[in-house]
Amino acid sequence: MTDTIENLQQQMEAAARALDFEEARRIRDRINLMRGGASAAEVEHADTSGLVRQQPGSMGLGTSRQRPVPPPGWKPPPKPDLMTSGRKRK
């Protein structure tokens, strides 16, 4: 189904006249994606509901905090020497 922006605008206006605002919103989002440069195939499969499936984080499926990914070449800092830490200089 390759709709043009003009066809989608007509469908959106018809849905708004029929008071089907959910469908009009979906069509409006598809129009915005097409104006942004997305192809018709990408628009068909795009999730325009605004909901993003939660990815498992470092604490499991129930968290939204993602596992940190260090940049390439990063090395952790050296651990402090236990023989000299916590002592004051005289």
Coordinates of N, CA, C and O in Angstrom, one line a residue:
M1 N 0.8 -1.2 0.0 CA 0.0 0.0 0.0 C 0.9 1.2 0.0 O 1.5 1.6 1.0
T2 N 1.0 1.9 -1.1 CA 1.8 3.0 -1.2 C 0.9 4.3 -1.3 O 0.4 4.6 -2.4
D3 N 0.7 4.9 -0.2 CA -0.1 6.1 -0.1 C 0.8 7.3 -0.3 O 1.9 7.4 0.2
T4 N 0.2 8.3 -0.9 CA 0.9 9.6 -1.0 C 0.5 10.5 0.1 O -0.5 10.2 0.8
I5 N 1.2 11.5 0.3 CA 0.8 12.4 1.4 C -0.6 13.0 1.2 O -1.3 13.2 2.1
E6 N -0.9 13.3 -0.1 CA -2.2 13.9 -0.4 C -3.3 12.9 0.0 O -4.4 13.3 0.6
N7 N -3.1 11.6 -0.4 CA -4.1 10.6 0.0 C -4.3 10.5 1.5 O -5.4 10.3 2.0
L8 N -3.2 10.5 2.2 CA -3.2 10.3 3.6 C -3.9 11.5 4.3 O -4.6 11.4 5.2
Q9 N -3.7 12.7 3.7 CA -4.3 13.9 4.3 C -5.8 13.8 4.1 O -6.6 14.2 5.0
Q10 N -6.3 13.3 2.9 CA -7.7 13.1 2.7 C -8.3 12.1 3.7 O -9.4 12.3 4.2
Q11 N -7.5 11.0 3.9 CA -8.0 10.0 4.9 C -8.1 10.6 6.3 O -9.0 10.3 7.0
M12 N -7.1 11.4 6.6 CA -7.0 12.0 8.0 C -8.2 12.9 8.2 O -8.9 12.9 9.2
E13 N -8.5 13.7 7.2 CA -9.7 14.7 7.3 C -11.0 13.9 7.3 O -11.9 14.3 8.1
A14 N -11.1 12.8 6.6 CA -12.3 12.0 6.6 C -12.5 11.3 8.0 O -13.6 11.3 8.6
A15 N -11.4 10.9 8.6 CA -11.4 10.3 9.9 C -11.8 11.3 11.0 O -12.5 11.1 11.9
A16 N -11.3 12.5 10.8 CA -11.6 13.6 11.8 C -13.1 14.0 11.6 O -13.8 14.3 12.6
R17 N -13.6 14.1 10.4 CA -15.0 14.4 10.2 C -15.9 13.3 10.8 O -17.0 13.6 11.3
A18 N -15.4 12.0 10.8 CA -16.2 10.9 11.4 C -15.9 10.8 12.9 O -16.4 9.8 13.5
L19 N -15.2 11.8 13.5 CA -14.9 11.8 14.9 C -14.1 10.6 15.3 O -14.1 10.2 16.5
D20 N -13.3 10.1 14.4 CA -12.4 9.0 14.8 C -11.0 9.6 14.9 O -10.1 9.5 14.0
F21 N -10.8 10.2 16.1 CA -9.6 11.0 16.3 C -8.3 10.1 16.5 O -7.2 10.6 16.2
E22 N -8.5 8.9 16.9 CA -7.4 8.0 17.1 C -6.8 7.7 15.7 O -5.6 7.7 15.5
E23 N -7.7 7.3 14.8 CA -7.2 7.0 13.4 C -6.6 8.3 12.7 O -5.6 8.2 12.0
A24 N -7.2 9.4 13.0 CA -6.7 10.7 12.4 C -5.3 10.9 13.0 O -4.4 11.4 12.2
R25 N -5.0 10.6 14.2 CA -3.7 10.8 14.8 C -2.7 9.9 14.2 O -1.6 10.3 13.9
R26 N -3.1 8.6 14.0 CA -2.2 7.6 13.4 C -1.8 8.1 12.0 O -0.6 8.0 11.6
I27 N -2.8 8.6 11.2 CA -2.5 9.0 9.9 C -1.6 10.2 9.9 O -0.7 10.4 9.1
R28 N -1.9 11.2 10.8 CA -1.1 12.4 10.9 C 0.4 12.0 11.2 O 1.3 12.6 10.6
D29 N 0.6 11.0 12.1 CA 2.0 10.6 12.4 C 2.6 10.0 11.2 O 3.8 10.1 11.0
R30 N 1.9 9.2 10.4 CA 2.5 8.6 9.2 C 2.9 9.7 8.2 O 3.9 9.6 7.6
I31 N 2.0 10.8 8.1 CA 2.3 11.9 7.2 C 3.6 12.6 7.7 O 4.5 12.9 6.8
N32 N 3.8 12.8 9.0 CA 5.0 13.4 9.5 C 6.2 12.6 9.2 O 7.3 13.1 8.9
L33 N 6.1 11.3 9.3 CA 7.2 10.4 9.0 C 7.6 10.5 7.6 O 8.8 10.5 7.2
M34 N 6.6 10.5 6.7 CA 6.9 10.6 5.3 C 7.5 11.9 4.9 O 8.4 12.0 4.1
R35 N 7.1 13.0 5.6 CA 7.7 14.3 5.3 C 9.1 14.4 5.9 O 9.9 15.1 5.4
G36 N 9.4 13.6 6.9 CA 10.7 13.5 7.5 C 11.7 12.7 6.6 O 12.9 12.7 7.0
G37 N 11.2 12.1 5.6 CA 12.1 11.3 4.7 C 12.0 9.8 4.8 O 12.8 9.1 4.1
A38 N 11.1 9.3 5.6 CA 11.0 7.9 5.7 C 10.3 7.3 4.4 O 9.4 8.0 3.9
S39 N 10.6 6.1 4.0 CA 10.0 5.5 2.9 C 8.6 5.0 3.3 O 8.3 4.9 4.5
A40 N 7.8 4.7 2.3 CA 6.4 4.2 2.6 C 6.5 2.9 3.4 O 5.7 2.6 4.2
A41 N 7.5 2.0 3.1 CA 7.6 0.7 3.8 C 8.0 1.0 5.2 O 7.5 0.3 6.1
E42 N 8.9 1.9 5.5 CA 9.2 2.2 6.9 C 8.1 2.8 7.6 O 7.9 2.5 8.8
V43 N 7.3 3.6 7.0 CA 6.1 4.2 7.6 C 5.1 3.1 8.0 O 4.5 3.2 9.1
E44 N 4.9 2.1 7.2 CA 4.0 1.1 7.4 C 4.3 0.3 8.7 O 3.5 -0.1 9.5
H45 N 5.6 0.1 9.0 CA 6.1 -0.7 10.1 C 6.5 0.1 11.3 O 6.9 -0.4 12.3
A46 N 6.3 1.5 11.2 CA 6.7 2.3 12.3 C 5.7 2.3 13.5 O 4.5 2.1 13.2
D47 N 6.2 2.3 14.7 CA 5.3 2.4 15.9 C 5.1 3.8 16.2 O 5.9 4.5 16.8
T48 N 4.0 4.4 15.8 CA 3.7 5.8 16.0 C 2.8 6.0 17.3 O 2.4 7.1 17.6
S49 N 2.7 4.9 18.1 CA 1.9 5.1 19.3 C 2.6 5.8 20.4 O 2.0 6.2 21.4
G50 N 3.9 5.9 20.3 CA 4.7 6.6 21.3 C 5.2 5.6 22.4 O 5.9 6.0 23.3
L51 N 4.8 4.4 22.3 CA 5.2 3.4 23.3 C 6.4 2.6 22.7 O 6.4 2.2 21.6
V52 N 7.4 2.5 23.6 CA 8.6 1.8 23.2 C 8.7 0.6 24.1 O 8.5 0.7 25.3
R53 N 9.0 -0.5 23.5 CA 9.1 -1.8 24.3 C 10.3 -1.7 25.2 O 11.4 -1.3 24.8
Q54 N 10.1 -2.0 26.5 CA 11.1 -1.9 27.5 C 12.2 -2.9 27.2 O 11.9 -4.1 27.0
Q55 N 13.5 -2.5 27.3 CA 14.6 -3.4 27.1 C 15.1 -3.8 28.5 O 15.0 -3.0 29.5
P56 N 15.6 -5.0 28.6 CA 16.0 -5.4 30.0 C 17.2 -4.6 30.4 O 18.2 -4.4 29.6
G57 N 17.2 -4.2 31.6 CA 18.3 -3.4 32.1 C 19.3 -4.2 32.9 O 19.2 -5.4 32.9
S58 N 20.2 -3.5 33.7 CA 21.2 -4.3 34.4 C 20.5 -4.9 35.6 O 21.1 -5.9 36.2
M59 N 19.4 -4.5 36.0 CA 18.7 -5.1 37.2 C 17.7 -6.1 36.8 O 17.0 -6.6 37.7
G60 N 17.4 -6.4 35.6 CA 16.5 -7.4 35.2 C 15.4 -6.7 34.3 O 15.5 -5.6 33.9
L61 N 14.3 -7.5 34.0 CA 13.3 -7.0 33.1 C 12.4 -5.9 33.7 O 11.8 -5.1 33.0
G62 N 12.4 -5.7 35.0 CA 11.5 -4.7 35.6 C 12.1 -3.3 35.7 O 11.5 -2.4 36.2
T63 N 13.3 -3.1 35.3 CA 14.0 -1.8 35.4 C 14.1 -1.2 34.0 O 14.2 -1.8 33.0
S64 N 14.1 0.1 34.0 CA 14.4 0.8 32.8 C 15.8 1.3 32.7 O 16.2 1.9 31.7
R65 N 16.6 1.1 33.7 CA 18.0 1.5 33.7 C 18.8 0.6 32.9 O 18.8 -0.6 33.2
Q66 N 19.4 1.1 31.8 CA 20.2 0.2 30.9 C 21.6 -0.1 31.5 O 22.1 0.7 32.3
R67 N 22.1 -1.2 31.1 CA 23.5 -1.5 31.5 C 24.5 -0.6 30.8 O 24.4 -0.4 29.6
P68 N 25.3 0.1 31.5 CA 26.2 1.1 30.9 C 27.2 0.4 30.0 O 27.7 -0.7 30.3
V69 N 27.5 1.0 28.9 CA 28.5 0.5 27.9 C 29.6 1.5 27.9 O 29.5 2.6 27.5
P70 N 30.8 1.0 28.3 CA 32.0 2.0 28.3 C 32.4 2.3 26.9 O 32.2 1.5 26.0
P71 N 33.0 3.4 26.7 CA 33.5 3.8 25.3 C 34.7 2.9 24.9 O 35.3 2.3 25.8
P72 N 34.9 2.7 23.6 CA 36.0 1.9 23.2 C 37.4 2.4 23.7 O 37.6 3.6 23.7
G73 N 38.2 1.5 24.2 CA 39.5 1.9 24.7 C 39.5 2.3 26.2 O 40.6 2.6 26.7
W74 N 38.4 2.3 26.9 CA 38.3 2.7 28.3 C 38.8 1.6 29.2 O 38.5 0.5 29.0
K75 N 39.6 2.0 30.1 CA 40.2 1.1 31.1 C 39.7 1.6 32.5 O 39.8 2.8 32.8
P76 N 39.4 0.7 33.4 CA 39.0 1.2 34.7 C 40.2 1.7 35.5 O 41.3 1.3 35.2
P77 N 40.0 2.7 36.4 CA 41.1 3.3 37.1 C 41.7 2.2 38.0 O 41.1 1.3 38.5
P78 N 43.0 2.4 38.4 CA 43.6 1.5 39.3 C 43.0 1.6 40.7 O 42.6 2.6 41.1
K79 N 43.0 0.4 41.3 CA 42.4 0.4 42.7 C 43.4 1.0 43.6 O 44.7 1.0 43.4
P80 N 43.0 1.7 44.7 CA 43.9 2.3 45.6 C 44.7 1.3 46.4 O 44.2 0.2 46.6
D81 N 45.9 1.7 46.8 CA 46.7 0.8 47.6 C 46.2 0.8 49.0 O 46.1 1.8 49.7
L82 N 45.9 -0.4 49.5 CA 45.3 -0.5 50.8 C 46.3 -0.2 51.9 O 45.9 0.1 53.1
M83 N 47.6 -0.3 51.7 CA 48.6 0.0 52.7 C 48.8 1.5 52.9 O 49.2 1.9 54.0
T84 N 48.4 2.3 52.0 CA 48.6 3.7 52.1 C 47.3 4.5 52.2 O 47.4 5.7 52.5
S85 N 46.2 3.9 51.9 CA 45.0 4.7 52.0 C 44.4 4.8 53.4 O 44.6 4.0 54.2
G86 N 43.9 6.0 53.7 CA 43.3 6.2 55.0 C 44.3 6.7 56.0 O 43.9 6.8 57.2
R87 N 45.5 6.9 55.7 CA 46.5 7.4 56.6 C 46.9 8.8 56.4 O 47.0 9.2 55.2
K88 N 47.1 9.6 57.4 CA 47.5 11.0 57.3 C 49.0 11.1 57.3 O 49.7 10.3 57.9
R89 N 49.5 12.1 56.6 CA 50.9 12.3 56.5 C 51.3 13.1 57.8 O 50.6 13.9 58.3
K90 N 52.5 12.8 58.3 CA 52.9 13.5 59.5 C 53.8 14.6 59.2 O 54.4 14.8 58.2

